[in-house]
PDB file of C-alpha atoms in Angstrom:
ATOM      1  CA  MET A   1      10.631   2.017   2.578  1.00  0.00           C
ATOM      2  CA  LYS A   2      13.512   4.383   3.209  1.00  0.00           C
ATOM      3  CA  LEU A   3      17.024   2.980   3.794  1.00  0.00           C
ATOM      4  CA  VAL A   4      20.321   4.710   4.679  1.00  0.00           C
ATOM      5  CA  PHE A   5      23.702   3.413   3.776  1.00  0.00           C
ATOM      6  CA  GLY A   6      26.764   5.585   4.012  1.00  0.00           C
ATOM      7  CA  ASP A   7      25.957   9.083   2.749  1.00  0.00           C
ATOM      8  CA  CYS A   8      23.137   7.731   0.596  1.00  0.00           C
ATOM      9  CA  VAL A   9      19.399   7.341   1.116  1.00  0.00           C
ATOM     10  CA  PHE A  10      17.199   4.922  -0.838  1.00  0.00           C
ATOM     11  CA  ASP A  11      13.459   5.748  -0.912  1.00  0.00           C
ATOM     12  CA  SER A  12      11.152   3.212  -2.520  1.00  0.00           C
ATOM     13  CA  GLY A  13       8.120   5.439  -2.057  1.00  0.00           C
ATOM     14  CA  THR A  14       9.330   8.426  -4.011  1.00  0.00           C
ATOM     15  CA  ARG A  15      11.601   6.191  -6.074  1.00  0.00           C
ATOM     16  CA  GLU A  16      14.553   8.433  -5.479  1.00  0.00           C
ATOM     17  CA  VAL A  17      18.144   7.979  -4.384  1.00  0.00           C
ATOM     18  CA  SER A  18      19.951  10.867  -2.769  1.00  0.00           C
ATOM     19  CA  ARG A  19      23.596  11.281  -1.819  1.00  0.00           C
ATOM     20  CA  ASP A  20      24.753  13.940   0.666  1.00  0.00           C
ATOM     21  CA  GLY A  21      21.194  15.323   0.593  1.00  0.00           C
ATOM     22  CA  ARG A  22      21.130  15.784  -3.150  1.00  0.00           C
ATOM     23  CA  VAL A  23      18.782  13.684  -5.311  1.00  0.00           C
ATOM     24  CA  SER A  24      20.592  11.656  -7.987  1.00  0.00           C
ATOM     25  CA  ALA A  25      19.036  11.526 -11.494  1.00  0.00           C
ATOM     26  CA  LEU A  26      18.829   7.717 -12.077  1.00  0.00           C
ATOM     27  CA  PRO A  27      17.290   6.045 -15.140  1.00  0.00           C
ATOM     28  CA  GLN A  28      14.224   3.977 -14.173  1.00  0.00           C
ATOM     29  CA  LYS A  29      15.950   0.632 -14.851  1.00  0.00           C
ATOM     30  CA  ALA A  30      19.024   1.633 -12.775  1.00  0.00           C
ATOM     31  CA  PHE A  31      16.679   2.422  -9.844  1.00  0.00           C
ATOM     32  CA  ALA A  32      14.882  -0.961 -10.421  1.00  0.00           C
ATOM     33  CA  LEU A  33      18.259  -2.757 -10.367  1.00  0.00           C
ATOM     34  CA  LEU A  34      19.280  -1.119  -7.087  1.00  0.00           C
ATOM     35  CA  GLU A  35      15.815  -2.037  -5.635  1.00  0.00           C
ATOM     36  CA  LEU A  36      16.372  -5.636  -6.637  1.00  0.00           C
ATOM     37  CA  LEU A  37      19.875  -5.822  -5.260  1.00  0.00           C
ATOM     38  CA  ILE A  38      18.773  -4.255  -1.927  1.00  0.00           C
ATOM     39  CA  ALA A  39      15.877  -6.646  -1.635  1.00  0.00           C
ATOM     40  CA  GLN A  40      18.087  -9.721  -2.081  1.00  0.00           C
ATOM     41  CA  ARG A  41      21.059  -8.497  -0.032  1.00  0.00           C
ATOM     42  CA  PRO A  42      23.570  -9.894   0.952  1.00  0.00           C
ATOM     43  CA  ASN A  43      22.868 -12.611  -1.651  1.00  0.00           C
ATOM     44  CA  ALA A  44      24.190 -12.173  -5.151  1.00  0.00           C
ATOM     45  CA  VAL A  45      21.740 -11.769  -7.997  1.00  0.00           C
ATOM     46  CA  SER A  46      22.533 -13.555 -11.300  1.00  0.00           C
ATOM     47  CA  LYS A  47      22.629 -11.662 -14.529  1.00  0.00           C
ATOM     48  CA  GLU A  48      19.867 -14.036 -15.817  1.00  0.00           C
ATOM     49  CA  GLU A  49      17.534 -12.958 -13.042  1.00  0.00           C
ATOM     50  CA  ILE A  50      18.391  -9.290 -13.627  1.00  0.00           C
ATOM     51  CA  HIS A  51      17.579  -9.724 -17.313  1.00  0.00           C
ATOM     52  CA  GLU A  52      14.246 -11.402 -16.527  1.00  0.00           C
ATOM     53  CA  ARG A  53      13.179  -8.801 -13.887  1.00  0.00           C
ATOM     54  CA  LEU A  54      14.209  -5.704 -15.830  1.00  0.00           C
ATOM     55  CA  TRP A  55      13.570  -6.826 -19.430  1.00  0.00           C
ATOM     56  CA  PRO A  56      10.974  -9.610 -19.200  1.00  0.00           C
ATOM     57  CA  GLY A  57      10.692 -11.619 -22.387  1.00  0.00           C
ATOM     58  CA  THR A  58      13.270  -9.371 -24.190  1.00  0.00           C
ATOM     59  CA  PHE A  59      16.806 -10.261 -25.206  1.00  0.00           C
ATOM     60  CA  VAL A  60      19.501  -7.818 -24.072  1.00  0.00           C
ATOM     61  CA  ALA A  61      23.244  -8.026 -23.978  1.00  0.00           C
ATOM     62  CA  ASP A  62      25.174  -8.301 -20.742  1.00  0.00           C
ATOM     63  CA  ALA A  63      26.584  -4.862 -21.551  1.00  0.00           C
ATOM     64  CA  SER A  64      23.164  -3.365 -20.751  1.00  0.00           C
ATOM     65  CA  VAL A  65      23.408  -4.632 -17.181  1.00  0.00           C
ATOM     66  CA  ALA A  66      27.006  -3.467 -16.866  1.00  0.00           C
ATOM     67  CA  ASN A  67      26.021   0.000 -18.017  1.00  0.00           C
ATOM     68  CA  LEU A  68      23.225   0.198 -15.384  1.00  0.00           C
ATOM     69  CA  VAL A  69      25.663  -0.890 -12.672  1.00  0.00           C
ATOM     70  CA  ALA A  70      28.094   1.877 -13.850  1.00  0.00           C
ATOM     71  CA  ASP A  71      25.234   4.437 -13.625  1.00  0.00           C
ATOM     72  CA  LEU A  72      24.442   3.226 -10.072  1.00  0.00           C
ATOM     73  CA  ARG A  73      28.038   3.376  -8.955  1.00  0.00           C
ATOM     74  CA  ALA A  74      28.447   6.953 -10.323  1.00  0.00           C
ATOM     75  CA  ALA A  75      25.339   8.032  -8.498  1.00  0.00           C
ATOM     76  CA  LEU A  76      26.289   6.417  -5.225  1.00  0.00           C
ATOM     77  CA  GLY A  77      29.923   7.353  -5.306  1.00  0.00           C
ATOM     78  CA  ASP A  78      31.026   3.741  -5.448  1.00  0.00           C
ATOM     79  CA  ASP A  79      34.237   2.514  -6.979  1.00  0.00           C
ATOM     80  CA  ALA A  80      34.262  -0.630  -9.184  1.00  0.00           C
ATOM     81  CA  ARG A  81      37.907  -1.393  -8.150  1.00  0.00           C
ATOM     82  CA  GLU A  82      37.166  -1.064  -4.406  1.00  0.00           C
ATOM     83  CA  PRO A  83      33.383  -1.421  -4.132  1.00  0.00           C
ATOM     84  CA  ARG A  84      31.714  -0.400  -0.844  1.00  0.00           C
ATOM     85  CA  ILE A  85      28.131  -0.794  -2.120  1.00  0.00           C
ATOM     86  CA  ILE A  86      27.804  -2.957  -5.261  1.00  0.00           C
ATOM     87  CA  ARG A  87      30.033  -6.008  -5.523  1.00  0.00           C
ATOM     88  CA  THR A  88      30.737  -7.718  -8.823  1.00  0.00           C
ATOM     89  CA  VAL A  89      30.437 -11.498  -8.674  1.00  0.00           C
ATOM     90  CA  HIS A  90      32.549 -12.550 -11.672  1.00  0.00           C
ATOM     91  CA  ARG A  91      30.816 -14.736 -14.227  1.00  0.00           C
ATOM     92  CA  PHE A  92      27.603 -14.650 -12.201  1.00  0.00           C
ATOM     93  CA  GLY A  93      26.133 -11.231 -11.333  1.00  0.00           C
ATOM     94  CA  TYR A  94      26.113  -8.568  -8.650  1.00  0.00           C
ATOM     95  CA  ALA A  95      25.474  -8.150  -4.940  1.00  0.00           C
ATOM     96  CA  PHE A  96      24.631  -5.278  -2.566  1.00  0.00           C
ATOM     97  CA  ARG A  97      27.173  -5.263   0.166  1.00  0.00           C
ATOM     98  CA  ALA A  98      26.748  -1.994   2.242  1.00  0.00           C
ATOM     99  CA  ASP A  99      25.303  -1.957   5.714  1.00  0.00           C
ATOM    100  CA  VAL A 100      21.857  -0.420   5.776  1.00  0.00           C
ATOM    101  CA  GLU A 101      19.553   0.970   8.421  1.00  0.00           C
ATOM    102  CA  SER A 102      15.989   2.276   8.339  1.00  0.00           C
ATOM    103  CA  ALA A 103      15.583   6.044   8.114  1.00  0.00           C
ATOM    104  CA  PRO A 104      13.601   7.661  10.954  1.00  0.00           C
ATOM    105  CA  GLU A 105       9.868   7.868  10.372  1.00  0.00           C
ATOM    106  CA  GLN A 106       8.458  11.328   9.567  1.00  0.00           C
ATOM    107  CA  SER A 107       6.244  12.919  12.133  1.00  0.00           C
ATOM    108  CA  ALA A 108       2.512  13.262  11.485  1.00  0.00           C
ATOM    109  CA  SER A 109       2.808  17.028  11.170  1.00  0.00           C
ATOM    110  CA  HIS A 110       5.484  16.612   8.442  1.00  0.00           C
ATOM    111  CA  ARG A 111       3.374  14.100   6.580  1.00  0.00           C
ATOM    112  CA  PHE A 112       0.583  16.689   6.384  1.00  0.00           C
ATOM    113  CA  ASP A 113       3.032  18.982   4.570  1.00  0.00           C
ATOM    114  CA  ARG A 114       3.436  16.415   1.716  1.00  0.00           C
ATOM    115  CA  ILE A 115       1.781  16.939  -1.642  1.00  0.00           C
ATOM    116  CA  GLY A 116      -1.125  14.797  -2.802  1.00  0.00           C
ATOM    117  CA  CYS A 117      -2.122  14.196  -6.416  1.00  0.00           C
ATOM    118  CA  ARG A 118      -5.244  12.949  -8.220  1.00  0.00           C
ATOM    119  CA  ILE A 119      -6.135  12.453 -11.908  1.00  0.00           C
ATOM    120  CA  GLN A 120      -9.624  13.403 -13.158  1.00  0.00           C
ATOM    121  CA  TRP A 121     -10.410  11.436 -16.350  1.00  0.00           C
ATOM    122  CA  ASP A 122     -13.323   9.695 -17.986  1.00  0.00           C
ATOM    123  CA  GLY A 123     -15.688  10.582 -15.151  1.00  0.00           C
ATOM    124  CA  ARG A 124     -13.409   9.073 -12.576  1.00  0.00           C
ATOM    125  CA  GLU A 125     -10.932  10.474 -10.001  1.00  0.00           C
ATOM    126  CA  ILE A 126      -7.820   8.369  -9.599  1.00  0.00           C
ATOM    127  CA  PRO A 127      -5.568   8.942  -6.586  1.00  0.00           C
ATOM    128  CA  LEU A 128      -1.808   8.733  -7.257  1.00  0.00           C
ATOM    129  CA  HIS A 129       0.616   7.341  -4.676  1.00  0.00           C
ATOM    130  CA  ASP A 130       3.985   8.750  -3.678  1.00  0.00           C
ATOM    131  CA  GLY A 131       6.677   7.969  -6.231  1.00  0.00           C
ATOM    132  CA  GLU A 132       6.232   6.843  -9.808  1.00  0.00           C
ATOM    133  CA  ASN A 133       2.729   6.450 -11.329  1.00  0.00           C
ATOM    134  CA  VAL A 134       2.738   5.190 -14.844  1.00  0.00           C
ATOM    135  CA  ILE A 135       0.085   6.241 -17.370  1.00  0.00           C
ATOM    136  CA  GLY A 136      -0.353   3.899 -20.303  1.00  0.00           C
ATOM    137  CA  ARG A 137      -1.988   0.906 -21.960  1.00  0.00           C
ATOM    138  CA  GLU A 138      -0.335  -1.767 -19.820  1.00  0.00           C
ATOM    139  CA  PRO A 139      -2.874  -3.298 -17.329  1.00  0.00           C
ATOM    140  CA  GLU A 140      -0.464  -2.559 -14.378  1.00  0.00           C
ATOM    141  CA  ALA A 141      -0.431   1.187 -15.071  1.00  0.00           C
ATOM    142  CA  ALA A 142      -1.621   3.475 -12.289  1.00  0.00           C
ATOM    143  CA  VAL A 143      -3.780   5.264 -14.903  1.00  0.00           C
ATOM    144  CA  TRP A 144      -4.857   2.593 -17.447  1.00  0.00           C
ATOM    145  CA  ILE A 145      -5.965   3.849 -20.836  1.00  0.00           C
ATOM    146  CA  ASP A 146      -7.086   1.212 -23.276  1.00  0.00           C
ATOM    147  CA  ASP A 147      -6.598   3.156 -26.502  1.00  0.00           C
ATOM    148  CA  SER A 148      -4.348   2.474 -29.497  1.00  0.00           C
ATOM    149  CA  SER A 149      -3.080   6.033 -29.504  1.00  0.00           C
ATOM    150  CA  VAL A 150      -1.542   5.394 -26.068  1.00  0.00           C
ATOM    151  CA  SER A 151       1.769   3.521 -25.597  1.00  0.00           C
ATOM    152  CA  ARG A 152       1.991   0.717 -22.997  1.00  0.00           C
ATOM    153  CA  ARG A 153       4.142   2.873 -20.802  1.00  0.00           C
ATOM    154  CA  HIS A 154       3.313   6.306 -22.196  1.00  0.00           C
ATOM    155  CA  ALA A 155       4.192   8.714 -19.399  1.00  0.00           C
ATOM    156  CA  ARG A 156       4.646   8.929 -15.693  1.00  0.00           C
ATOM    157  CA  ILE A 157       3.791  11.250 -12.838  1.00  0.00           C
ATOM    158  CA  VAL A 158       6.262  11.291  -9.942  1.00  0.00           C
ATOM    159  CA  VAL A 159       4.784  12.523  -6.729  1.00  0.00           C
ATOM    160  CA  GLY A 160       7.249  13.673  -4.037  1.00  0.00           C
ATOM    161  CA  PRO A 161       7.187  15.655  -0.798  1.00  0.00           C
ATOM    162  CA  ASP A 162       7.655  18.949  -2.727  1.00  0.00           C
ATOM    163  CA  GLY A 163       5.315  18.460  -5.667  1.00  0.00           C
ATOM    164  CA  ALA A 164       4.580  16.366  -8.761  1.00  0.00           C
ATOM    165  CA  THR A 165       6.260  16.135 -12.170  1.00  0.00           C
ATOM    166  CA  LEU A 166       5.180  14.780 -15.451  1.00  0.00           C
ATOM    167  CA  GLU A 167       7.569  12.927 -17.869  1.00  0.00           C
ATOM    168  CA  ASP A 168       7.071  11.243 -21.231  1.00  0.00           C
ATOM    169  CA  LEU A 169       8.480   7.741 -21.419  1.00  0.00           C
ATOM    170  CA  GLY A 170       9.509   7.701 -25.006  1.00  0.00           C
ATOM    171  CA  SER A 171       5.888   7.266 -26.252  1.00  0.00           C
ATOM    172  CA  LYS A 172       5.000   7.189 -29.941  1.00  0.00           C
ATOM    173  CA  ASN A 173       2.583  10.111 -29.910  1.00  0.00           C
ATOM    174  CA  GLY A 174       4.203  12.169 -27.150  1.00  0.00           C
ATOM    175  CA  THR A 175       2.735  13.778 -24.015  1.00  0.00           C
ATOM    176  CA  LYS A 176       1.227  17.242 -23.909  1.00  0.00           C
ATOM    177  CA  LEU A 177       0.923  19.552 -20.872  1.00  0.00           C
ATOM    178  CA  GLN A 178      -1.366  22.617 -21.276  1.00  0.00           C
ATOM    179  CA  GLY A 179      -1.376  21.984 -25.079  1.00  0.00           C
ATOM    180  CA  GLY A 180       2.370  21.790 -25.550  1.00  0.00           C
ATOM    181  CA  LYS A 181       4.630  18.684 -25.949  1.00  0.00           C
ATOM    182  CA  ILE A 182       6.901  18.192 -22.963  1.00  0.00           C
ATOM    183  CA  ARG A 183      10.628  17.454 -23.100  1.00  0.00           C
ATOM    184  CA  GLY A 184      12.098  16.016 -19.930  1.00  0.00           C
ATOM    185  CA  ALA A 185      10.330  16.318 -16.582  1.00  0.00           C
ATOM    186  CA  ALA A 186       7.694  19.083 -16.299  1.00  0.00           C
ATOM    187  CA  ARG A 187       6.401  20.393 -12.998  1.00  0.00           C
ATOM    188  CA  LEU A 188       2.635  20.107 -12.449  1.00  0.00           C
ATOM    189  CA  THR A 189       0.344  22.601 -10.888  1.00  0.00           C
ATOM    190  CA  ASP A 190      -3.285  22.210  -9.803  1.00  0.00           C
ATOM    191  CA  ARG A 191      -5.834  21.818 -12.666  1.00  0.00           C
ATOM    192  CA  ASP A 192      -3.223  21.378 -15.320  1.00  0.00           C
ATOM    193  CA  VAL A 193      -4.520  19.575 -18.449  1.00  0.00           C
ATOM    194  CA  ILE A 194      -2.557  16.550 -19.654  1.00  0.00           C
ATOM    195  CA  GLN A 195      -2.961  14.959 -23.099  1.00  0.00           C
ATOM    196  CA  ILE A 196      -2.025  11.277 -23.393  1.00  0.00           C
ATOM    197  CA  GLY A 197      -2.736  10.157 -26.973  1.00  0.00           C
ATOM    198  CA  ALA A 198      -6.441  10.771 -27.517  1.00  0.00           C
ATOM    199  CA  ALA A 199      -7.149  10.973 -23.722  1.00  0.00           C
ATOM    200  CA  SER A 200      -7.319  14.355 -22.009  1.00  0.00           C
ATOM    201  CA  MET A 201      -7.224  14.507 -18.248  1.00  0.00           C
ATOM    202  CA  VAL A 202      -6.970  17.063 -15.434  1.00  0.00           C
ATOM    203  CA  VAL A 203      -4.469  16.793 -12.614  1.00  0.00           C
ATOM    204  CA  ARG A 204      -5.245  17.959  -9.076  1.00  0.00           C
ATOM    205  CA  VAL A 205      -2.300  18.826  -6.940  1.00  0.00           C
ATOM    206  CA  TYR A 206      -3.060  19.582  -3.271  1.00  0.00           C
ATOM    207  CA  ARG A 207      -1.767  19.583   0.225  1.00  0.00           C
ATOM    208  CA  PRO A 208      -3.781  17.330   2.652  1.00  0.00           C
ATOM    209  CA  VAL A 209      -4.583  19.310   5.812  1.00  0.00           C
ATOM    210  CA  GLY A 210      -6.488  17.272   8.396  1.00  0.00           C
ATOM    211  CA  THR A 211      -9.689  16.097   6.648  1.00  0.00           C
ATOM    212  CA  THR A 212      -9.566  18.745   3.873  1.00  0.00           C
ATOM    213  CA  ASP A 213      -7.479  19.309   0.775  1.00  0.00           C
ATOM    214  CA  THR A 214      -5.858  22.638  -0.049  1.00  0.00           C
ATOM    215  CA  ALA A 215      -5.050  23.159  -3.702  1.00  0.00           C
ATOM    216  CA  VAL A 216      -1.510  24.021  -4.559  1.00  0.00           C
ATOM    217  CA  GLU A 217      -1.977  26.491  -7.323  1.00  0.00           C
ATOM    218  CA  ASP A 218       1.637  27.046  -8.225  1.00  0.00           C
ATOM    219  CA  GLY A 219       2.911  23.574  -7.529  1.00  0.00           C
ATOM    220  CA  SER A 220       4.981  24.744  -4.510  1.00  0.00           C
ATOM    221  CA  THR A 221       4.765  24.010  -0.839  1.00  0.00           C
ATOM    222  CA  GLU A 222       5.024  27.636   0.208  1.00  0.00           C
TER     223      GLU A 222
END
């Protein structure tokens, strides 16, 4: 789902928010909060529901939510004193107030230009979808690894129209790409080797063309 409001674009597929054509670097939970507020617009969402959805079974202070809202407003160019997008409902929660419209669908020819991504591991080939793909020990992970050396949400691969990136999610044992630990988001190229705890896997990055796949050796779309 891709929605436009003002000079911003929300894309649930790539899990990105852009403003004036530039992608904003949002923390995962800030994006999840925006996704929740948009889904329930124009209704207000209580702080209790936000806590439960973003931090299930974990106690967090109200300041954590307030900080996420501040991150969102900064990324969207919203003003807390005169909000156009996120409205504060005092002593209750927050609401999404901007008018939205669906972004135009991409043409078939443009979709063929997008990047595809698969993981080869343990004798299997696991396709990754556009947007965030979590690798870890939690059962909901896109790549589930049942091993004590792997954190529940160990790392993630984000697949976008221009390529794929790998990012560690604060795991205990770290994430390696081509033998070296990564810091921040690292761009992936075809046949890169990823080390998640004791598990080693190969990533395939390709461009679907008709019924065939063309490998993207340098991670670009050129």
